[in-house]
PDB file of C-alpha atoms in Angstrom:
ATOM      1  CA  MET E 223      -9.766 -14.752 -15.538  1.00 49.00           C
ATOM      2  CA  LEU E 224     -13.234 -14.832 -14.042  1.00 55.00           C
ATOM      3  CA  SER E 225     -15.666 -12.600 -15.948  1.00 55.00           C
ATOM      4  CA  GLN E 226     -17.806  -9.974 -14.225  1.00 57.00           C
ATOM      5  CA  ASP E 227     -20.948 -12.050 -14.878  1.00 59.00           C
ATOM      6  CA  VAL E 228     -19.391 -15.091 -13.216  1.00 55.00           C
ATOM      7  CA  LEU E 229     -18.334 -12.975 -10.210  1.00 56.00           C
ATOM      8  CA  GLU E 230     -21.826 -11.519  -9.819  1.00 56.00           C
ATOM      9  CA  THR E 231     -23.282 -15.028 -10.037  1.00 58.00           C
ATOM     10  CA  TRP E 232     -20.924 -16.148  -7.264  1.00 54.00           C
ATOM     11  CA  LEU E 233     -22.001 -13.176  -5.169  1.00 56.00           C
ATOM     12  CA  ASP E 234     -25.665 -14.134  -5.597  1.00 56.00           C
ATOM     13  CA  SER E 235     -24.942 -17.734  -4.633  1.00 66.00           C
ATOM     14  CA  ARG E 236     -23.610 -17.945  -1.070  1.00 71.00           C
ATOM     15  CA  SER E 237     -22.286 -21.498  -1.385  1.00 80.00           C
ATOM     16  CA  ALA E 238     -20.581 -20.842  -4.784  1.00 82.00           C
ATOM     17  CA  LEU E 239     -18.821 -17.788  -3.369  1.00 86.00           C
ATOM     18  CA  VAL E 240     -17.636 -19.530  -0.185  1.00 91.00           C
ATOM     19  CA  PHE E 241     -16.666 -22.920  -1.553  1.00 91.00           C
ATOM     20  CA  GLY E 242     -15.422 -21.633  -4.906  1.00 91.00           C
ATOM     21  CA  THR E 243     -12.976 -19.234  -3.277  1.00 94.00           C
ATOM     22  CA  ALA E 244     -11.999 -21.891  -0.757  1.00 96.00           C
ATOM     23  CA  ALA E 245     -11.091 -24.287  -3.602  1.00 96.00           C
ATOM     24  CA  ILE E 246      -9.014 -21.638  -5.361  1.00 95.00           C
ATOM     25  CA  ALA E 247      -7.183 -20.724  -2.195  1.00 97.00           C
ATOM     26  CA  LEU E 248      -6.468 -24.363  -1.429  1.00 97.00           C
ATOM     27  CA  VAL E 249      -4.993 -24.885  -4.878  1.00 96.00           C
ATOM     28  CA  ALA E 250      -2.791 -21.779  -4.357  1.00 96.00           C
ATOM     29  CA  VAL E 251      -1.381 -23.424  -1.202  1.00 97.00           C
ATOM     30  CA  ALA E 252      -1.248 -27.067  -2.313  1.00 96.00           C
ATOM     31  CA  HIS E 253       0.031 -26.665  -5.860  1.00 95.00           C
ATOM     32  CA  ARG E 254       3.814 -26.295  -5.597  1.00 93.00           C
ATOM     33  CA  PRO E 255       4.457 -23.980  -8.634  1.00 94.00           C
ATOM     34  CA  ILE E 256       1.744 -21.572  -7.442  1.00 95.00           C
ATOM     35  CA  TRP E 257       2.922 -21.883  -3.830  1.00 95.00           C
ATOM     36  CA  ARG E 258       6.395 -20.688  -4.824  1.00 91.00           C
ATOM     37  CA  TRP E 259       4.786 -17.365  -5.681  1.00 91.00           C
ATOM     38  CA  SER E 260       1.963 -17.137  -3.165  1.00 93.00           C
ATOM     39  CA  ARG E 261       4.188 -18.053  -0.244  1.00 95.00           C
ATOM     40  CA  GLY E 262       5.704 -14.578  -0.355  1.00 95.00           C
ATOM     41  CA  ALA E 263       2.480 -13.144   1.103  1.00 95.00           C
ATOM     42  CA  VAL E 264       2.782 -15.570   3.999  1.00 97.00           C
ATOM     43  CA  THR E 265       6.364 -14.428   4.607  1.00 97.00           C
ATOM     44  CA  ILE E 266       5.140 -10.809   4.841  1.00 97.00           C
ATOM     45  CA  ALA E 267       2.546 -11.898   7.421  1.00 97.00           C
ATOM     46  CA  HIS E 268       5.096 -14.008   9.306  1.00 97.00           C
ATOM     47  CA  GLU E 269       7.697 -11.198   9.618  1.00 97.00           C
ATOM     48  CA  GLY E 270       4.981  -8.654  10.256  1.00 96.00           C
ATOM     49  CA  GLY E 271       3.837 -10.812  13.173  1.00 97.00           C
ATOM     50  CA  HIS E 272       7.300 -10.816  14.634  1.00 96.00           C
ATOM     51  CA  ALA E 273       7.554  -7.048  14.211  1.00 96.00           C
ATOM     52  CA  LEU E 274       4.177  -6.210  15.721  1.00 96.00           C
ATOM     53  CA  VAL E 275       4.709  -8.334  18.836  1.00 96.00           C
ATOM     54  CA  ALA E 276       8.238  -6.941  19.229  1.00 95.00           C
ATOM     55  CA  LEU E 277       6.781  -3.462  19.325  1.00 94.00           C
ATOM     56  CA  LEU E 278       3.998  -4.451  21.697  1.00 95.00           C
ATOM     57  CA  THR E 279       6.473  -6.005  24.114  1.00 94.00           C
ATOM     58  CA  GLY E 280       8.733  -2.989  24.138  1.00 93.00           C
ATOM     59  CA  ARG E 281      11.524  -4.249  21.905  1.00 93.00           C
ATOM     60  CA  ARG E 282      13.289  -1.908  19.441  1.00 92.00           C
ATOM     61  CA  LEU E 283      12.899  -2.850  15.792  1.00 90.00           C
ATOM     62  CA  SER E 284      15.858  -2.500  13.418  1.00 91.00           C
ATOM     63  CA  GLY E 285      14.052  -3.662  10.279  1.00 94.00           C
ATOM     64  CA  ILE E 286      12.659  -6.473   8.167  1.00 96.00           C
ATOM     65  CA  ARG E 287      14.255  -8.158   5.178  1.00 96.00           C
ATOM     66  CA  LEU E 288      12.275 -10.317   2.679  1.00 96.00           C
ATOM     67  CA  HIS E 289      14.151 -12.495   0.202  1.00 95.00           C
ATOM     68  CA  SER E 290      13.288 -13.962  -3.194  1.00 92.00           C
ATOM     69  CA  ASP E 291      13.455 -17.530  -1.791  1.00 91.00           C
ATOM     70  CA  THR E 292      10.455 -16.542   0.396  1.00 90.00           C
ATOM     71  CA  SER E 293      12.590 -16.452   3.520  1.00 92.00           C
ATOM     72  CA  GLY E 294      12.718 -13.398   5.733  1.00 94.00           C
ATOM     73  CA  VAL E 295      14.205 -11.991   8.921  1.00 94.00           C
ATOM     74  CA  THR E 296      13.032  -9.453  11.454  1.00 94.00           C
ATOM     75  CA  VAL E 297      15.733  -7.825  13.578  1.00 92.00           C
ATOM     76  CA  SER E 298      14.895  -6.354  16.992  1.00 90.00           C
ATOM     77  CA  SER E 299      16.922  -5.461  19.997  1.00 89.00           C
ATOM     78  CA  GLY E 300      16.282  -5.656  23.709  1.00 87.00           C
ATOM     79  CA  ARG E 301      16.514  -8.384  26.318  1.00 86.00           C
ATOM     80  CA  THR E 302      17.707 -11.662  24.797  1.00 87.00           C
ATOM     81  CA  THR E 303      15.558 -13.663  27.236  1.00 88.00           C
ATOM     82  CA  GLY E 304      12.209 -13.240  28.952  1.00 92.00           C
ATOM     83  CA  PRO E 305       8.527 -13.083  27.921  1.00 93.00           C
ATOM     84  CA  GLY E 306       9.012 -10.346  25.314  1.00 93.00           C
ATOM     85  CA  MET E 307      11.595 -12.383  23.393  1.00 95.00           C
ATOM     86  CA  VAL E 308       9.488 -15.549  23.687  1.00 96.00           C
ATOM     87  CA  LEU E 309       6.309 -13.860  22.456  1.00 96.00           C
ATOM     88  CA  THR E 310       8.148 -12.140  19.591  1.00 96.00           C
ATOM     89  CA  THR E 311       9.666 -15.460  18.450  1.00 96.00           C
ATOM     90  CA  MET E 312       6.325 -17.265  18.776  1.00 96.00           C
ATOM     91  CA  ALA E 313       4.458 -14.719  16.688  1.00 97.00           C
ATOM     92  CA  GLY E 314       5.774 -15.526  13.240  1.00 97.00           C
ATOM     93  CA  TYR E 315       4.288 -18.908  12.497  1.00 97.00           C
ATOM     94  CA  VAL E 316       0.899 -18.134  14.032  1.00 98.00           C
ATOM     95  CA  ALA E 317       0.503 -14.674  12.466  1.00 98.00           C
ATOM     96  CA  PRO E 318      -0.833 -15.781   9.000  1.00 98.00           C
ATOM     97  CA  SER E 319      -3.482 -17.991  10.597  1.00 98.00           C
ATOM     98  CA  LEU E 320      -4.574 -15.313  13.082  1.00 98.00           C
ATOM     99  CA  LEU E 321      -4.732 -12.747  10.281  1.00 97.00           C
ATOM    100  CA  GLY E 322      -6.846 -15.207   8.258  1.00 97.00           C
ATOM    101  CA  LEU E 323      -9.142 -15.658  11.245  1.00 98.00           C
ATOM    102  CA  GLY E 324      -9.497 -11.927  11.636  1.00 97.00           C
ATOM    103  CA  GLY E 325     -10.204 -11.616   7.927  1.00 97.00           C
ATOM    104  CA  ALA E 326     -12.894 -14.351   8.165  1.00 97.00           C
ATOM    105  CA  LEU E 327     -14.519 -12.503  11.052  1.00 96.00           C
ATOM    106  CA  LEU E 328     -14.706  -9.272   9.067  1.00 96.00           C
ATOM    107  CA  VAL E 329     -15.890 -10.989   5.883  1.00 94.00           C
ATOM    108  CA  SER E 330     -18.579 -12.918   7.751  1.00 92.00           C
ATOM    109  CA  HIS E 331     -20.042  -9.608   8.937  1.00 91.00           C
ATOM    110  CA  GLY E 332     -19.843  -8.062   5.459  1.00 90.00           C
ATOM    111  CA  TRP E 333     -17.107  -5.638   6.460  1.00 94.00           C
ATOM    112  CA  ILE E 334     -15.136  -6.208   3.278  1.00 94.00           C
ATOM    113  CA  ARG E 335     -13.896  -2.667   2.695  1.00 94.00           C
ATOM    114  CA  ILE E 336     -12.730  -2.525   6.320  1.00 96.00           C
ATOM    115  CA  LEU E 337     -10.742  -5.727   5.720  1.00 97.00           C
ATOM    116  CA  LEU E 338      -9.098  -4.240   2.661  1.00 97.00           C
ATOM    117  CA  TRP E 339      -8.180  -0.973   4.280  1.00 97.00           C
ATOM    118  CA  VAL E 340      -6.905  -2.592   7.485  1.00 97.00           C
ATOM    119  CA  SER E 341      -4.764  -4.834   5.292  1.00 97.00           C
ATOM    120  CA  ILE E 342      -3.321  -1.772   3.525  1.00 97.00           C
ATOM    121  CA  ALA E 343      -2.627  -0.091   6.860  1.00 97.00           C
ATOM    122  CA  LEU E 344      -0.782  -3.167   8.173  1.00 96.00           C
ATOM    123  CA  LEU E 345       1.246  -3.380   4.978  1.00 97.00           C
ATOM    124  CA  ALA E 346       2.136   0.314   5.269  1.00 96.00           C
ATOM    125  CA  GLY E 347       3.427  -0.399   8.760  1.00 95.00           C
ATOM    126  CA  VAL E 348       5.586  -3.249   7.419  1.00 96.00           C
ATOM    127  CA  LEU E 349       6.761  -1.084   4.526  1.00 96.00           C
ATOM    128  CA  VAL E 350       8.493   1.476   6.746  1.00 95.00           C
ATOM    129  CA  LEU E 351      10.490  -1.340   8.355  1.00 95.00           C
ATOM    130  CA  ILE E 352      11.676  -2.958   5.125  1.00 97.00           C
ATOM    131  CA  ARG E 353      15.443  -2.737   4.622  1.00 95.00           C
ATOM    132  CA  ASN E 354      16.089  -4.382   1.241  1.00 96.00           C
ATOM    133  CA  PRO E 355      14.941  -3.769  -2.365  1.00 96.00           C
ATOM    134  CA  TYR E 356      13.206  -7.142  -2.896  1.00 96.00           C
ATOM    135  CA  GLY E 357      11.252  -6.716   0.342  1.00 96.00           C
ATOM    136  CA  LEU E 358      10.236  -3.214  -0.721  1.00 96.00           C
ATOM    137  CA  LEU E 359       9.024  -4.488  -4.072  1.00 96.00           C
ATOM    138  CA  SER E 360       7.063  -7.372  -2.477  1.00 96.00           C
ATOM    139  CA  VAL E 361       5.231  -5.178   0.028  1.00 97.00           C
ATOM    140  CA  VAL E 362       4.495  -2.396  -2.477  1.00 97.00           C
ATOM    141  CA  ALA E 363       3.153  -4.929  -5.013  1.00 96.00           C
ATOM    142  CA  THR E 364       0.935  -6.593  -2.436  1.00 97.00           C
ATOM    143  CA  GLY E 365      -0.343  -3.324  -1.025  1.00 97.00           C
ATOM    144  CA  GLY E 366      -0.882  -1.965  -4.543  1.00 97.00           C
ATOM    145  CA  LEU E 367      -2.990  -4.970  -5.502  1.00 96.00           C
ATOM    146  CA  ILE E 368      -5.184  -4.625  -2.394  1.00 97.00           C
ATOM    147  CA  PHE E 369      -5.515  -0.853  -2.936  1.00 97.00           C
ATOM    148  CA  CYS E 370      -6.604  -1.346  -6.554  1.00 97.00           C
ATOM    149  CA  VAL E 371      -9.226  -3.870  -5.459  1.00 96.00           C
ATOM    150  CA  SER E 372     -10.508  -1.594  -2.704  1.00 95.00           C
ATOM    151  CA  TRP E 373     -10.601   1.535  -4.832  1.00 95.00           C
ATOM    152  CA  PHE E 374     -11.401   0.485  -8.394  1.00 94.00           C
ATOM    153  CA  ALA E 375     -13.058  -2.977  -8.241  1.00 93.00           C
ATOM    154  CA  SER E 376     -16.799  -3.682  -8.179  1.00 89.00           C
ATOM    155  CA  VAL E 377     -18.575  -5.030  -5.103  1.00 88.00           C
ATOM    156  CA  ALA E 378     -18.550  -8.491  -6.636  1.00 86.00           C
ATOM    157  CA  VAL E 379     -14.794  -8.444  -7.232  1.00 90.00           C
ATOM    158  CA  GLN E 380     -14.174  -7.151  -3.714  1.00 93.00           C
ATOM    159  CA  ALA E 381     -16.308  -9.885  -2.211  1.00 91.00           C
ATOM    160  CA  VAL E 382     -14.474 -12.661  -4.096  1.00 91.00           C
ATOM    161  CA  PHE E 383     -11.110 -11.143  -3.282  1.00 95.00           C
ATOM    162  CA  ALA E 384     -11.918 -10.821   0.438  1.00 95.00           C
ATOM    163  CA  HIS E 385     -13.030 -14.471   0.641  1.00 95.00           C
ATOM    164  CA  LEU E 386      -9.916 -15.542  -1.216  1.00 96.00           C
ATOM    165  CA  PHE E 387      -7.800 -13.415   1.148  1.00 96.00           C
ATOM    166  CA  ALA E 388      -9.294 -15.033   4.227  1.00 97.00           C
ATOM    167  CA  TRP E 389      -9.252 -18.611   2.927  1.00 98.00           C
ATOM    168  CA  PHE E 390      -5.735 -18.292   1.621  1.00 98.00           C
ATOM    169  CA  LEU E 391      -4.280 -17.164   4.940  1.00 98.00           C
ATOM    170  CA  LEU E 392      -6.236 -19.829   6.828  1.00 98.00           C
ATOM    171  CA  PHE E 393      -4.902 -22.603   4.577  1.00 98.00           C
ATOM    172  CA  ALA E 394      -1.436 -21.045   4.092  1.00 97.00           C
ATOM    173  CA  GLY E 395      -0.892 -20.817   7.819  1.00 97.00           C
ATOM    174  CA  ILE E 396      -0.579 -24.595   8.002  1.00 97.00           C
ATOM    175  CA  ARG E 397       1.828 -25.473   5.184  1.00 97.00           C
ATOM    176  CA  PRO E 398       4.903 -23.598   6.430  1.00 97.00           C
ATOM    177  CA  ILE E 399       4.597 -25.357   9.778  1.00 97.00           C
ATOM    178  CA  GLY E 400       4.812 -28.742   8.057  1.00 95.00           C
ATOM    179  CA  GLU E 401       7.734 -27.496   6.002  1.00 95.00           C
ATOM    180  CA  LEU E 402       9.414 -26.263   9.156  1.00 95.00           C
ATOM    181  CA  GLN E 403       9.195 -29.664  10.852  1.00 94.00           C
ATOM    182  CA  GLY E 404      10.427 -31.391   7.689  1.00 93.00           C
ATOM    183  CA  LYS E 405      13.534 -29.187   7.671  1.00 92.00           C
ATOM    184  CA  ARG E 406      14.067 -29.742  11.402  1.00 92.00           C
ATOM    185  CA  ARG E 407      13.845 -33.486  10.931  1.00 91.00           C
ATOM    186  CA  ARG E 408      16.565 -33.309   8.280  1.00 91.00           C
ATOM    187  CA  GLY E 409      18.741 -31.053  10.468  1.00 88.00           C
ATOM    188  CA  ARG E 410      18.383 -28.125   8.054  1.00 88.00           C
ATOM    189  CA  ALA E 411      16.864 -25.565  10.459  1.00 86.00           C
ATOM    190  CA  PRO E 412      18.953 -25.421  13.659  1.00 88.00           C
ATOM    191  CA  ASP E 413      18.056 -21.754  14.204  1.00 91.00           C
ATOM    192  CA  SER E 414      14.350 -22.009  13.366  1.00 94.00           C
ATOM    193  CA  ASP E 415      11.790 -20.174  15.504  1.00 95.00           C
ATOM    194  CA  ALA E 416      10.905 -23.434  17.189  1.00 96.00           C
ATOM    195  CA  ASP E 417      14.547 -24.168  18.064  1.00 96.00           C
ATOM    196  CA  GLN E 418      15.112 -20.641  19.302  1.00 96.00           C
ATOM    197  CA  LEU E 419      12.064 -21.041  21.540  1.00 97.00           C
ATOM    198  CA  ALA E 420      13.476 -24.355  22.818  1.00 96.00           C
ATOM    199  CA  ARG E 421      16.663 -22.576  23.851  1.00 96.00           C
ATOM    200  CA  LEU E 422      14.729 -19.711  25.422  1.00 95.00           C
ATOM    201  CA  THR E 423      12.260 -21.857  27.399  1.00 96.00           C
ATOM    202  CA  GLY E 424      13.774 -25.333  27.737  1.00 95.00           C
ATOM    203  CA  ILE E 425      10.651 -26.759  26.050  1.00 96.00           C
ATOM    204  CA  ASN E 426      11.402 -29.142  23.184  1.00 95.00           C
ATOM    205  CA  GLY E 427      11.290 -27.561  19.704  1.00 95.00           C
ATOM    206  CA  THR E 428       8.845 -30.161  18.433  1.00 95.00           C
ATOM    207  CA  ALA E 429       6.390 -29.109  21.137  1.00 97.00           C
ATOM    208  CA  TRP E 430       6.529 -25.600  19.764  1.00 97.00           C
ATOM    209  CA  VAL E 431       5.849 -26.862  16.233  1.00 97.00           C
ATOM    210  CA  VAL E 432       2.827 -28.759  17.619  1.00 97.00           C
ATOM    211  CA  LEU E 433       1.612 -25.556  19.286  1.00 98.00           C
ATOM    212  CA  PHE E 434       1.982 -23.648  16.004  1.00 98.00           C
ATOM    213  CA  ALA E 435       0.049 -26.380  14.196  1.00 98.00           C
ATOM    214  CA  LEU E 436      -2.763 -26.371  16.825  1.00 98.00           C
ATOM    215  CA  VAL E 437      -3.201 -22.593  16.519  1.00 98.00           C
ATOM    216  CA  ALA E 438      -3.282 -22.879  12.696  1.00 98.00           C
ATOM    217  CA  ILE E 439      -5.790 -25.747  12.703  1.00 98.00           C
ATOM    218  CA  ILE E 440      -8.084 -24.048  15.254  1.00 98.00           C
ATOM    219  CA  ALA E 441      -7.978 -20.822  13.220  1.00 98.00           C
ATOM    220  CA  LEU E 442      -8.882 -22.754  10.064  1.00 98.00           C
ATOM    221  CA  VAL E 443     -11.818 -24.520  11.768  1.00 97.00           C
ATOM    222  CA  VAL E 444     -13.157 -21.391  13.418  1.00 97.00           C
ATOM    223  CA  GLY E 445     -12.500 -19.111  10.421  1.00 97.00           C
ATOM    224  CA  GLY E 446     -13.913 -21.630   7.993  1.00 96.00           C
ATOM    225  CA  ARG E 447     -17.041 -21.980  10.138  1.00 95.00           C
ATOM    226  CA  LEU E 448     -17.480 -18.200  10.155  1.00 95.00           C
ATOM    227  CA  LEU E 449     -17.154 -18.020   6.374  1.00 94.00           C
ATOM    228  CA  VAL E 450     -19.476 -20.966   5.717  1.00 91.00           C
ATOM    229  CA  LEU E 451     -22.207 -20.382   8.317  1.00 84.00           C
ATOM    230  CA  ARG E 452     -22.458 -16.622   8.852  1.00 69.00           C
ATOM    231  CA  PRO E 453     -24.722 -14.623   6.493  1.00 55.00           C
ATOM    232  CA  LEU E 454     -22.967 -12.170   4.182  1.00 48.00           C
ATOM    233  CA  GLY E 455     -23.689  -8.568   4.994  1.00 45.00           C
TER     234      GLY E 455
END
C-alpha cells in the first residue's frame, strides 16, 4: 500500500501523480492475473452503457446480469430493428472509454468529488437493474469502495484514486475490443455486439470492431492529454 506521505508527495508533484497513476492503471489492464479481477469494473460500465442508451432511445429495460467470468447481459425490449436497437448495441464497447474521457475531463478541472459522486449515482442506477446475486455483489462492492474514498479519504487519496479511475477506464476500454476480435476470429463469438450490429445494419462486423477501437483510441489520446496537460484544480 502507498503511505499517506507518498500520496501527499505525489499530489505535490504533478508529473508523479499523473504518470504514476497511469503506470499503475496500465499494469492493472495489461497484467493478466490483475485483469481477471479488474475487468469486472469494465463489464459494469459496458452493461451500464447498453442500459443507459436503451432508456434514452425509449426501450424498456428488463434488467442486467453480471457473471463471475466477467461476462454480462443487458435485456431490453422494444423494436428489434431501427436506430434505437443499433445505438443500444453500439453503446457497450465504447462506454468504458467514454466514461474514462468524462472522468479525465472532471479530474483535469479539479472536480474530483464531483467525479466520485457522479460515479456513485451511475452505479446506483445500475444497481436497481441488477437481477442476479453476483451482479448485486459486484456493483455494491464497487460503489462501496468509491463511497468510502469520497467520504472518508484524504484529499491526497481522492486525487490519486480519481486519476487511477480515469486512466484505468481509458486503458481498459481498449483491451476488451482486442479480445472481442480474437474471439470472432476463432469463431467463438457469433452473437457478439459487433455481429449483432452486422445483422442489424448489413455492415461487416469487423468494421464495427474497428469503430469501437477508434473511439477507444481517440478517448485515450484526448483523455490522456487532458490529464497530462491541464493544471490540477
